[in-house]
Short mmCIF file of C-alpha atoms and ligand atoms in Angstrom, two decimals:
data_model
loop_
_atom_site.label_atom_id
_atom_site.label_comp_id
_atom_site.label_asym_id
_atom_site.label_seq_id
_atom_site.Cartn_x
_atom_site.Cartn_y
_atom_site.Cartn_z
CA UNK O 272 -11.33 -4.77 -4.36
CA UNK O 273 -10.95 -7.26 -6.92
CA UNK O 274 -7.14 -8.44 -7.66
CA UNK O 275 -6.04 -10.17 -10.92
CA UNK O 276 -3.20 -12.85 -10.35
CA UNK O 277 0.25 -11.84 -11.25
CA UNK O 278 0.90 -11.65 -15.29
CA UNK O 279 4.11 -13.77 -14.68
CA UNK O 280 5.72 -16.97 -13.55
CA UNK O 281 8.59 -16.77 -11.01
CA UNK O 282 11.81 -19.00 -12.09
CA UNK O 283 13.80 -17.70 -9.38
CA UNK O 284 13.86 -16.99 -6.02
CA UNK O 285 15.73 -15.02 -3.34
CA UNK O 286 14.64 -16.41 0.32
CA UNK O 287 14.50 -14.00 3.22
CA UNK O 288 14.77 -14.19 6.78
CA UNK O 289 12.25 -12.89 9.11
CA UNK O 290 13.87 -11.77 12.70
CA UNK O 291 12.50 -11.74 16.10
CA UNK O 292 10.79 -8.68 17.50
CA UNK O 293 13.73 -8.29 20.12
CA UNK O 294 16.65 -9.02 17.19
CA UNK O 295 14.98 -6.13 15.60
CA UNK O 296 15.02 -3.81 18.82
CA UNK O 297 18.98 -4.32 18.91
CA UNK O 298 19.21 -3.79 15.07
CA UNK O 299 17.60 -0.62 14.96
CA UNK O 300 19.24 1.18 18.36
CA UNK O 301 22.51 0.13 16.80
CA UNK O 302 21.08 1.49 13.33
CA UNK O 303 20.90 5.16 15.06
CA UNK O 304 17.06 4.43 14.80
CA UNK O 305 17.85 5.10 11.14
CA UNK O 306 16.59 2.64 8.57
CA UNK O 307 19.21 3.33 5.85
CA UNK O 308 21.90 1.61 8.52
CA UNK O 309 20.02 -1.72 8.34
CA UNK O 310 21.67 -4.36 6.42
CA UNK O 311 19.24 -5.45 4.02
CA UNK O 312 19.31 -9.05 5.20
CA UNK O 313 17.82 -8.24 8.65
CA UNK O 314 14.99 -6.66 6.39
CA UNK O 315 11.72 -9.23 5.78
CA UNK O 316 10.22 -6.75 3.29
CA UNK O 317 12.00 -4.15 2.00
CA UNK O 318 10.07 -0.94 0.87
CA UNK O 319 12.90 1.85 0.84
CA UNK O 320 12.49 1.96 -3.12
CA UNK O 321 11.45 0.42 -5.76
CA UNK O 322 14.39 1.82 -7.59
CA UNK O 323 17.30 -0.54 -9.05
CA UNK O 324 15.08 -3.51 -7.00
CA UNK O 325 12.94 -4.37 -9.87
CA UNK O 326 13.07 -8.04 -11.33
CA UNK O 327 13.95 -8.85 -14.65
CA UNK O 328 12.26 -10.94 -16.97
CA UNK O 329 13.78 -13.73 -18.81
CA UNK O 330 14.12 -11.35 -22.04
CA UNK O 331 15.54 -9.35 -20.21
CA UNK O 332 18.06 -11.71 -18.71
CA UNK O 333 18.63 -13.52 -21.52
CA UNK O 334 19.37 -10.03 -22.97
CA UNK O 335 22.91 -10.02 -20.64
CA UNK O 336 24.08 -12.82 -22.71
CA UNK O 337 23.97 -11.22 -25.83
CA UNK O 338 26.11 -8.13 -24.53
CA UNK O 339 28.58 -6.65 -26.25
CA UNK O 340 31.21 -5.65 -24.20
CA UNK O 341 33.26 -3.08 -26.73
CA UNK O 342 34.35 0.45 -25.21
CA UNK O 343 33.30 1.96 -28.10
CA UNK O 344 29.82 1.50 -30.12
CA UNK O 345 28.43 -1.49 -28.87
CA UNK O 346 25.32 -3.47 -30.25
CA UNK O 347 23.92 -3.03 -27.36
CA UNK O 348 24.07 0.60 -27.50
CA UNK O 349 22.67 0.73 -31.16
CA UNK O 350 19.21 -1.03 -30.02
CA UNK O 351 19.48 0.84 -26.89
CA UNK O 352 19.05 3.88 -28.75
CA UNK O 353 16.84 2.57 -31.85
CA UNK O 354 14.41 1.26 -28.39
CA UNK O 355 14.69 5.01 -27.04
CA UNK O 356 13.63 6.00 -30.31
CA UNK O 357 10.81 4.01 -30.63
CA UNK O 358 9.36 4.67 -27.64
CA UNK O 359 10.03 7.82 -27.09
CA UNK O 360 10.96 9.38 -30.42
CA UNK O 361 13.77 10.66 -29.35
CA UNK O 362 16.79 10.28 -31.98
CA UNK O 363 19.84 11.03 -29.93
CA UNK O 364 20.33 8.98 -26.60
CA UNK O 365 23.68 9.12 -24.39
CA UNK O 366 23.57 6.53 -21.85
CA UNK O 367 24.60 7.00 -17.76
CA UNK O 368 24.96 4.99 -14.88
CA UNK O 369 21.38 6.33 -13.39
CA UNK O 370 19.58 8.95 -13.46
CA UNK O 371 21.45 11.75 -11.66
CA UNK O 372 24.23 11.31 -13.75
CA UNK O 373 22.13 12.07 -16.23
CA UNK O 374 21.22 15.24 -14.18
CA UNK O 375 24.49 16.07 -13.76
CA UNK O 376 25.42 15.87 -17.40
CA UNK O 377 22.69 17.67 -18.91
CA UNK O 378 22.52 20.46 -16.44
CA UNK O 379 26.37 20.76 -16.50
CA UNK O 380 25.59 21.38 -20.55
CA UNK O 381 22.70 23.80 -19.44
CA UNK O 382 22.07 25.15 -16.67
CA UNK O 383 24.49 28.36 -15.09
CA UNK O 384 25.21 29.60 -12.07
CA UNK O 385 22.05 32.15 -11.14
CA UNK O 386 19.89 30.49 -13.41
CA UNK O 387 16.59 28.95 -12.08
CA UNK O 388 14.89 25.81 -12.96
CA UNK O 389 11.17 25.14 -12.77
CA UNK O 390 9.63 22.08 -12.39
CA UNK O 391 6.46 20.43 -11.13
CA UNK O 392 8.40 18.86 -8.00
CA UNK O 393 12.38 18.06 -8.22
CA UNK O 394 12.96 15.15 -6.96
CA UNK O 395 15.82 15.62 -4.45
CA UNK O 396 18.90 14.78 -6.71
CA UNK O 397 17.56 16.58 -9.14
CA UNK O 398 16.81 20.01 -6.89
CA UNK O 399 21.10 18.73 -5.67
CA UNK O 400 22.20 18.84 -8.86
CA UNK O 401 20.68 22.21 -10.17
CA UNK O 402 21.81 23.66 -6.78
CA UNK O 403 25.36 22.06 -7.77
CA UNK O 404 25.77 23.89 -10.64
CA UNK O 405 24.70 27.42 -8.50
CA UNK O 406 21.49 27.61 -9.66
CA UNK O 407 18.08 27.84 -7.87
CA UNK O 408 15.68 24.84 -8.24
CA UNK O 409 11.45 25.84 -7.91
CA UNK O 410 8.71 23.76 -7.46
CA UNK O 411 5.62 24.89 -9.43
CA UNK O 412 2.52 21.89 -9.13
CA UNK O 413 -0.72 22.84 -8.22
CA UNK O 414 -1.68 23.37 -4.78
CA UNK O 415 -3.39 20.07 -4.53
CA UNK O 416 -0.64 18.06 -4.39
CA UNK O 417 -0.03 19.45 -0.62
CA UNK O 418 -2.97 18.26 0.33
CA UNK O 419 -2.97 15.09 1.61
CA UNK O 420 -6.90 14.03 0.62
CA UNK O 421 -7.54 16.46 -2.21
CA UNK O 422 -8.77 13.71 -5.06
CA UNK O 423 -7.63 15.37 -7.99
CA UNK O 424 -6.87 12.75 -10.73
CA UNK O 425 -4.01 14.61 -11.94
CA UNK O 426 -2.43 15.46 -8.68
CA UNK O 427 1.38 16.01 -10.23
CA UNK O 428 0.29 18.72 -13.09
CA UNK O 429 2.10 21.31 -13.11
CA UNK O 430 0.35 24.86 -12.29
CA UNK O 431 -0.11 26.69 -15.29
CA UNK O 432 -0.50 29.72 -14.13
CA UNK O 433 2.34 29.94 -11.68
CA UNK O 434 4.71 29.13 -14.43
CA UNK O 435 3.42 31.71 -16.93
CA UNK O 436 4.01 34.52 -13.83
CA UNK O 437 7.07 32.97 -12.98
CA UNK O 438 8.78 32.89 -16.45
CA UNK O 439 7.10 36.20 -17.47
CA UNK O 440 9.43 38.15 -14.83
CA UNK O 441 12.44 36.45 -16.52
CA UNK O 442 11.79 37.90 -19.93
CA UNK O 443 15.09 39.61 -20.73
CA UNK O 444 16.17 42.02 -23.73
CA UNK O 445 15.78 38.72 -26.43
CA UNK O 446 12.60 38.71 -25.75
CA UNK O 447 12.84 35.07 -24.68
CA UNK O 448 13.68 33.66 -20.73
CA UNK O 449 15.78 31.60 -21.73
CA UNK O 450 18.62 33.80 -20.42
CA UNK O 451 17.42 33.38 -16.89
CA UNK O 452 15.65 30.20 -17.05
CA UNK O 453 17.29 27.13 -19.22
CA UNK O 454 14.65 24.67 -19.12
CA UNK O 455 11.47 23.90 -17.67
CA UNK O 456 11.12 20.22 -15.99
CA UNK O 457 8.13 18.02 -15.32
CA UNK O 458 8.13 14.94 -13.70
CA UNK O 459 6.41 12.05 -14.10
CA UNK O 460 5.33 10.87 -11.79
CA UNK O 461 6.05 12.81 -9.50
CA UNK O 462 7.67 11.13 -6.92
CA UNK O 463 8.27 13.58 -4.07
CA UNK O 464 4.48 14.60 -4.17
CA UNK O 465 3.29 10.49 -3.72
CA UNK O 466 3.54 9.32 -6.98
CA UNK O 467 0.70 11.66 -8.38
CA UNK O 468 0.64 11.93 -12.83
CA UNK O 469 0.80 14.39 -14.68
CA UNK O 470 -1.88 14.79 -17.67
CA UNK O 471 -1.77 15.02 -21.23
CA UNK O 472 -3.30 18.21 -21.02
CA UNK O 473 -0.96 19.59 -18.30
CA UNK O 474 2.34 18.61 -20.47
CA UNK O 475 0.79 20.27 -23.73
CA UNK O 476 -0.10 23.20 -21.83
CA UNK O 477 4.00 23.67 -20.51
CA UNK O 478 5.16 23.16 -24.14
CA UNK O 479 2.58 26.04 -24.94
CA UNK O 480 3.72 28.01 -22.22
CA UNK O 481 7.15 27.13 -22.45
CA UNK O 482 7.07 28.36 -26.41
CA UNK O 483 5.74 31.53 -25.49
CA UNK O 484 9.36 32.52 -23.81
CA UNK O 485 11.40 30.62 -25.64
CA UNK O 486 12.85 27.97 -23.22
CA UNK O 487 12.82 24.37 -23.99
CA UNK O 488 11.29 21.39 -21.83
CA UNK O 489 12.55 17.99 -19.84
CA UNK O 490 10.96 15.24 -19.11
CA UNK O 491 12.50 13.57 -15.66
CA UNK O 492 11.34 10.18 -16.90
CA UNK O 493 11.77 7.58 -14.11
CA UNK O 494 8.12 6.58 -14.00
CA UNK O 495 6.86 7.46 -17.17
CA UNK O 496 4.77 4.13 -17.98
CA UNK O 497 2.81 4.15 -14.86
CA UNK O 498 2.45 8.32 -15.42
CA UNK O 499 0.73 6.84 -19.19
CA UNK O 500 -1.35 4.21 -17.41
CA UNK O 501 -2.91 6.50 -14.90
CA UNK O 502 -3.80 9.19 -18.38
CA UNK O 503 -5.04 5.88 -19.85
CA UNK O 504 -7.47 5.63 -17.11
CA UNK O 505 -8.53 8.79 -16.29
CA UNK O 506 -8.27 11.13 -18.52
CA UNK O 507 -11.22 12.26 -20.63
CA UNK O 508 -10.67 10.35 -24.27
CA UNK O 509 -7.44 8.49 -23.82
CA UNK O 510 -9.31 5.09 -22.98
CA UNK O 511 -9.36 3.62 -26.89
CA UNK O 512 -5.50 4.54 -27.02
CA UNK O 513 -2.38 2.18 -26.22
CA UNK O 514 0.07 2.91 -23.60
CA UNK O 515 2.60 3.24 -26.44
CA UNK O 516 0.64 5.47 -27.98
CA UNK O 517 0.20 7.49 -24.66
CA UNK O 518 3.89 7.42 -24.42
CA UNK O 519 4.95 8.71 -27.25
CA UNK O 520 2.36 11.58 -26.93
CA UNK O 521 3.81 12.63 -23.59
CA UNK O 522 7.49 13.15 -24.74
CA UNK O 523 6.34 14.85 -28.20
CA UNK O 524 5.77 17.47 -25.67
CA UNK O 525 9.31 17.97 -24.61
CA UNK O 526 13.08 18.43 -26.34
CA UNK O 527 14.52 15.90 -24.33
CA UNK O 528 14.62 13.71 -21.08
CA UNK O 529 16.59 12.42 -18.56
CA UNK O 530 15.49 9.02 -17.27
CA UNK O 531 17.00 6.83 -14.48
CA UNK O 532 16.58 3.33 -16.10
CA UNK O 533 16.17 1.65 -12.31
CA UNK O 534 12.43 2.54 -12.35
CA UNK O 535 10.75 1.94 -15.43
CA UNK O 536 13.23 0.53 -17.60
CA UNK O 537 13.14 -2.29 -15.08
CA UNK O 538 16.52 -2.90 -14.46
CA UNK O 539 19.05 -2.30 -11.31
CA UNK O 540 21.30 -0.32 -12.93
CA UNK O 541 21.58 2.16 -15.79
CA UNK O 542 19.88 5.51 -16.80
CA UNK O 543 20.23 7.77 -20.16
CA UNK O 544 19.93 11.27 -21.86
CA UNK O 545 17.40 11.64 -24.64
CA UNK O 546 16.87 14.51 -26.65
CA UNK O 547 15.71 15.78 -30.44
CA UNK O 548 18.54 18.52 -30.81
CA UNK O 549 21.89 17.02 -32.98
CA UNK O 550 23.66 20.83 -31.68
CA UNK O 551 22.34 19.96 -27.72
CA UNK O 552 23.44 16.01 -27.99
CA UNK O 553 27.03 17.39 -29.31
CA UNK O 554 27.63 19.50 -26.12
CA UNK O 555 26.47 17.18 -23.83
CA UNK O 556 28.88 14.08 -25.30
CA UNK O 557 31.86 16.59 -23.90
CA UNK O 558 30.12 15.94 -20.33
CA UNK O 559 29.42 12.25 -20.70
CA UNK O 560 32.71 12.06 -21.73
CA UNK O 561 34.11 13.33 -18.35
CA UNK O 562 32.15 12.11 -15.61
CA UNK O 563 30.74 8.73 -17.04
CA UNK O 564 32.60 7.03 -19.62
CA UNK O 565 32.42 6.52 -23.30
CA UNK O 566 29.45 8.17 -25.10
CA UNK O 567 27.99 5.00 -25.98
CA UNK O 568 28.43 3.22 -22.48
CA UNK O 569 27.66 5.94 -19.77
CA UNK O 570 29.22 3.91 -16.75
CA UNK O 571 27.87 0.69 -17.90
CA UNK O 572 28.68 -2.80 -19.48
CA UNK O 573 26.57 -3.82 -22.96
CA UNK O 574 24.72 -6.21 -21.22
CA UNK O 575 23.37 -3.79 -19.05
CA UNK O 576 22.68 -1.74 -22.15
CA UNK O 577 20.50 -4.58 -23.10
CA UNK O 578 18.44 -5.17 -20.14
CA UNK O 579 17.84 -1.64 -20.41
CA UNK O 580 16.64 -1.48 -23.84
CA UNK O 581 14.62 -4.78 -23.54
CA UNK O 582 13.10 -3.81 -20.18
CA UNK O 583 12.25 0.01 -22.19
CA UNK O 584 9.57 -1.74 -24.14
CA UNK O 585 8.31 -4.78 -21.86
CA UNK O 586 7.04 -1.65 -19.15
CA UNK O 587 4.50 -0.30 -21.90
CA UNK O 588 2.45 -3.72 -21.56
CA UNK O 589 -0.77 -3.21 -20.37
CA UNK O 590 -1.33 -6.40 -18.73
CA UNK O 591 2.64 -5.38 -16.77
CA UNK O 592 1.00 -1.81 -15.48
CA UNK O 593 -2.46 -2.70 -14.34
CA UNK O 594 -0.79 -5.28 -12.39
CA UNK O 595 2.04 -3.21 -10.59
CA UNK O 596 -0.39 -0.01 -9.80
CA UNK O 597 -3.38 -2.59 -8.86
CA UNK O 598 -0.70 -4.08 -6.19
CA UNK O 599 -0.34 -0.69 -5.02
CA UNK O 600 -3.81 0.11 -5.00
CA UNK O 601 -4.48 -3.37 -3.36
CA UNK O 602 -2.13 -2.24 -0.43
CA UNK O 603 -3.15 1.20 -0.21
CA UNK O 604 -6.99 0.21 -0.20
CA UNK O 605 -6.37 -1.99 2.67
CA UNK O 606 -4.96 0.60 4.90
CA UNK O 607 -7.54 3.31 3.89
CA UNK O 608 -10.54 0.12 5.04
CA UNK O 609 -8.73 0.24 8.11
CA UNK O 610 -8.74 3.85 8.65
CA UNK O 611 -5.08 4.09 8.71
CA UNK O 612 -4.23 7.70 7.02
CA UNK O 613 -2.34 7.86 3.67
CA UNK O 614 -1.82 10.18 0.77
CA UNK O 615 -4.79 9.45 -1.61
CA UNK O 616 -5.18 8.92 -4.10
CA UNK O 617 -3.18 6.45 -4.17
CA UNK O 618 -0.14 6.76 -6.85
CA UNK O 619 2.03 5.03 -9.19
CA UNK O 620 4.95 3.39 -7.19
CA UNK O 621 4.34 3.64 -3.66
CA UNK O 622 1.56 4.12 -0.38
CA UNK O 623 3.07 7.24 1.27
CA UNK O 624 1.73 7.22 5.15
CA UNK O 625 0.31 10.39 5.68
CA UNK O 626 2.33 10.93 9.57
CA UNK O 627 1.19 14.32 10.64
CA UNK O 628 -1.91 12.20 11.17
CA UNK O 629 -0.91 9.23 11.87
CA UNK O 630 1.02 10.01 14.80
CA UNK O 631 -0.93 13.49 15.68
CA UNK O 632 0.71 13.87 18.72
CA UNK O 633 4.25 13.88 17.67
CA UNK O 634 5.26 17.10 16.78
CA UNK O 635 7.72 17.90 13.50
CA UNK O 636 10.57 18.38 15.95
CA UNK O 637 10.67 14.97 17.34
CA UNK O 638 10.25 13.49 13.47
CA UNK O 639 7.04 11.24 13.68
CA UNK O 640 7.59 9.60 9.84
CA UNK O 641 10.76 8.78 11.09
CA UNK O 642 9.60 7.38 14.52
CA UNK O 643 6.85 5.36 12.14
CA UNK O 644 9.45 4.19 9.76
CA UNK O 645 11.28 2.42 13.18
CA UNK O 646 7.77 1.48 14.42
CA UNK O 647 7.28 -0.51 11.10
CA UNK O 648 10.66 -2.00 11.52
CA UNK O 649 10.36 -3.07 15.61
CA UNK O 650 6.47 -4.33 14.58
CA UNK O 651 7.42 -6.59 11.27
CA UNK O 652 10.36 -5.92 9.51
CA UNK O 653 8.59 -3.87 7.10
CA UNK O 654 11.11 -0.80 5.80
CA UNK O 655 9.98 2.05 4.21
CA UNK O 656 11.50 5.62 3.88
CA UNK O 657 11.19 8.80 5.57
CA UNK O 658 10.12 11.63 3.31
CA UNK O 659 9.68 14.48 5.82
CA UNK O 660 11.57 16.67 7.90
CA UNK O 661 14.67 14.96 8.48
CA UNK O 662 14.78 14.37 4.40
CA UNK O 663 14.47 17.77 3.91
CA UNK O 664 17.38 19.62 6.20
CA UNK O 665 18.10 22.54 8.01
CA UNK O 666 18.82 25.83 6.81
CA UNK O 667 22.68 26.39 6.49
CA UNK O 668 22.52 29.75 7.85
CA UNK O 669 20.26 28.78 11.34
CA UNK O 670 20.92 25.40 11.61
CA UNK O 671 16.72 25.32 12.31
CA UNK O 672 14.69 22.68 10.59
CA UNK O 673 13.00 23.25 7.62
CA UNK O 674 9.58 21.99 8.35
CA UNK O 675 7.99 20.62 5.07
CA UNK O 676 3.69 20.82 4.40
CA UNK O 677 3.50 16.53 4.03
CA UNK O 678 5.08 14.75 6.48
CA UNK O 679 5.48 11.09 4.88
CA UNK O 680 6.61 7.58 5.53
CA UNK O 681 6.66 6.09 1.47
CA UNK O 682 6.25 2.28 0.93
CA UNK O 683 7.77 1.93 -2.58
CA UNK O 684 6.85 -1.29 -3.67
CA UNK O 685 9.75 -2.81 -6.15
CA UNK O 686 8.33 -4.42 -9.02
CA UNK O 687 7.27 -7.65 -9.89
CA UNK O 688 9.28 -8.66 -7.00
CA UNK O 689 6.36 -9.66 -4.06
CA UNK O 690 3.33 -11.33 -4.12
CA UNK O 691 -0.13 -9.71 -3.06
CA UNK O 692 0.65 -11.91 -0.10
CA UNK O 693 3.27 -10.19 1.04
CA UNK O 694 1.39 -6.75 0.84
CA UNK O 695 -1.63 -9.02 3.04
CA UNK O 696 0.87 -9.26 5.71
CA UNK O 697 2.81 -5.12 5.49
CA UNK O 698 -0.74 -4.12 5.78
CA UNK O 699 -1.08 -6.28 8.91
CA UNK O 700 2.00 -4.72 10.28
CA UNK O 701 0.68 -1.34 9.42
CA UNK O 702 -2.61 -1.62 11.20
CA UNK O 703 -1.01 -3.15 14.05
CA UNK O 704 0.88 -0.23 14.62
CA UNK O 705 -2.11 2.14 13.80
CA UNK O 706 -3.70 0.38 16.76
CA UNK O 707 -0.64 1.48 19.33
CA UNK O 708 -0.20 4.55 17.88
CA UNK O 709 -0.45 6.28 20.92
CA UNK O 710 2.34 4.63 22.52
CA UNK O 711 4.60 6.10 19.66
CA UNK O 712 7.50 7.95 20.98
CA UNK O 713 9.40 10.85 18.54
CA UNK O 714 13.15 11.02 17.87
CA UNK O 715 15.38 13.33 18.27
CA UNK O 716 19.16 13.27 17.00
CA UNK O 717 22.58 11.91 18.36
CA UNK O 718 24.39 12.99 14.84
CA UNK O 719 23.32 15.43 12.64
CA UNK O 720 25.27 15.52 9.46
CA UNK O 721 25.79 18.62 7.61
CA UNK O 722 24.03 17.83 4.37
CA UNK O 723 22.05 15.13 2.77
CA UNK O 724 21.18 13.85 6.76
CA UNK O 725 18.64 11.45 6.31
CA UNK O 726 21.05 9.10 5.01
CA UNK O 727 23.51 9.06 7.59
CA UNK O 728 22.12 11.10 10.65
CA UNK O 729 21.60 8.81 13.97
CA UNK O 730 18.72 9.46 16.53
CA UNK O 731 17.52 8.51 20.20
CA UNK O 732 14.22 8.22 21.38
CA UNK O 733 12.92 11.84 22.54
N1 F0G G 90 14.18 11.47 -10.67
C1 F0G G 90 13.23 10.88 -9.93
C2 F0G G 90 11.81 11.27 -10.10
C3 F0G G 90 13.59 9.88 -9.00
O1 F0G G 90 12.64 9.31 -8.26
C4 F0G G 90 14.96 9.51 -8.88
C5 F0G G 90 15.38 8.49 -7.94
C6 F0G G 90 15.90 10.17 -9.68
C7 F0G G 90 15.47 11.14 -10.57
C8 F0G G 90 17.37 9.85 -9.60
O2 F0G G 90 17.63 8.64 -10.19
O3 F0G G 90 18.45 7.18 -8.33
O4 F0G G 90 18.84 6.59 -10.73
O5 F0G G 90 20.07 8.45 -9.69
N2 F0G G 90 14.62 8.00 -7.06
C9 F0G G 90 14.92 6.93 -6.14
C10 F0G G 90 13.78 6.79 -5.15
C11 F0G G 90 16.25 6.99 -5.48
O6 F0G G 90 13.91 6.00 -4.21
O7 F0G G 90 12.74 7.43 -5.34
P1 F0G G 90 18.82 7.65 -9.69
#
């Protein structure tokens, strides 16, 4: 597979340290086996997310100088917005620290307790913070997104169908569901079902649907310039257009978005509210107010403002976003050459380890994406990120595991931040591990915290 050079000079570096197999032995035991416990220093290549780990660009940077540092109606915040606008046509923007602030603001203006919120796949801050405010989050894609091979282009749409049955039970005496059912979300990518898009023709089809019973639509925005590159590519008639133009299709669709800035606004901090309604952005302000500052700062200095609103248009370049999903590919395409299982086809951000099959004979009690995830540590210093069992909890009432369909170990692969070279040598770590996978033990836990566990729980070998 052919791989362009890099569309970018590097100015500065960060060196890192690669340990010894044994250093990394005692690291992990005294990590709990649990990769979020690993300083990232005794990390060589660090793959837990590609969010807030982006590099800058020397616009960007440059961009901090120029920051306006006022409480109150910055410049930064004006071209903040006016960039918002542009790209996304949105007119009203409130700006948050990341994106489940923004979460927590806009569903704390909309969403009530026994309310339910559709959406292709929540992310799991997003499904927290709908749950936060007592109301029940659903996941709607289409069934091919569970399955781990199935090469549908447009593996994140939304299914169609399931959200016309679902919101047609919610009709109440207005006619409308909007009673039951405050907004219906789509994200793009989506992220918890391996970085899959979502099409043009999938997010015209929710606004049609969502019309028919009256209840508006969000974008979750983290990834939406590499959700535009993949319609850009694959979808019938979009290859003449410009990501921009791509872009600003996609959010015509919806009333508003939350976006956490750390993705594809390429900075390491920052997030914002966008949205067309003056009535919606004067209710949310009271929120933003509360939990994250000024309305024109949101829990962060102008200059981050700036980076945020410069790094807003630099993601829609072409050149940018066939290099960052062709250094995914180029990763991903070397595992699948080496018959090593992953999620295909191969997304946006990240190579998610398929490790049902992987590690076959590791069942989902003794965690094998977590086992793999220390396996990739012990073998090269590689970390990724469990996105399996232990991410997805117990049942409160039983205590009992809730045993989700894709059991997944996600390489995220920050951007712009290491060289095709350094995927050359995870996928040598990978394979090498593929090739002793049968000396794999599973896991099983020492502490179990009571919620969110994968961050903090600590394990022994089984
Ligand atoms: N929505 C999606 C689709 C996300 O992937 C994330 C974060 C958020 C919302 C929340 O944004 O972190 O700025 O508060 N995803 C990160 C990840 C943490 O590693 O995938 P945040």
């Amino acid at each position: 597979m052919s791989h362009e050079p890099e569309p970018y000079r590097i100015k500065v570096i960060e060196p890192i340290r690669k340990t010894s197999p044994e250093e990394r032995r005692r690291i992990i035991k005294e990590a709990g086996y649990n990769l979020f416990a690993v300083p990232s220093e005794d990390v060589f290549i660090d793959l837990l997310t590609d969010s807030g780990t982006s590099a800058m660009s020397d616009r960007q940077w440059a961009g901090l100088m120029v920051g306006d540092e006022a409480y109150a109606g910055s410049r930064n915040f004006f071209n903040l917005r006016d960039a918002v606008g542009r790209v996304m046509g949105f007119p009203f923007v409130i700006p948050t620290h990341q994106g489940r602030a923004a979460e927590h603001v806009l569903f704390s203006t909309l969403v009530k307790p026994g309310q339910v919120v559709p959406n292709n796949m929540h992310f799991d801050t997003t499904k927290a913070h709908v749950e936060h405010r007592g109301a029940r989050a659903v996941n709607l894609a289409i069934d091919a997104v569970y399955d781990p091979v199935s090469h549908n282009p447009f593996k994140g749409d939304m299914d169609l169908d399931k959200l016309e049955a679902f919101l047609k039970t919610k009709v109440g005496p207005d006619g409308t569901a909007r009673a039951e059912v405050p907004m219906v979300m789509v994200t793009v990518t989506c992220n918890s079902g391996g970085g899959q898009p979502v099409s043009l023709a999938n997010l015209r089809g929710v606004r049609q649907v969502a019309d028919r019973y009256g209840v508006p639509v969000f974008i979750d925005a983290a990834r939406f310039a590499e959700n535009a590159f993949f319609i850009k590519e694959r979808e019938p008639g979009q290859q003449g257009r410009s990501i921009a133009d791509i872009v600003k299709e996609m959010f015509s669709y919806a009333d508003g978005c939350t976006m956490s800035a750390k993705k594809d606004a390429l900075v390491n901090m920052g997030g914002f509210i966008a949205m067309r309604s003056e009535e919606l952005y004067r209710l949310a302000t009271v929120w933003a107010v509360l939990f994250e500052g000024f309305i024109t700062y949101g829990g962060l200095a102008g200059r981050d403002l700036e980076a945020m609103a410069r790094g807003l248009e630099e993601v829609l370049s072409e050149d940018y976003l066939r290099d960052r999903i062709g250094q995914v590919r180029y990763l991903g395409q070397q595992l699948l050459d080496a018959g090593v299982p992953i999620i295909e086809p191969i997304g946006g951000h990240a190579v998610y380890l398929d490790a049902k099959r992987f590690l076959p004979r590791i069942p989902q009690d003794r965690f094998p994406a977590q086992a793999l995830t220390v396996e990739l540590y012990i073998e090269g210093g590689v970390r990724g990120v469990e996105i399996g069992t232990v991410l997805e909890g117990s049942d409160p009432a039983t205590g009992e595991n809730i045993y989700p369909t894709l059991e997944m170990v996600r390489l995220a692969i920050p951007r712009r931040v290491y060289t095709s070279r350094h995927m050359d040598y995870v996928a040598d770590v990978v394979k090498r591990v593929h090739a002793r996978r049968d000396s794999v033990r599973g896991l099983k836990f020492t502490y179990e915290p009571p919620v969110l566990r994968h961050f903090t729980a600590r394990f022994e070998p089984a």
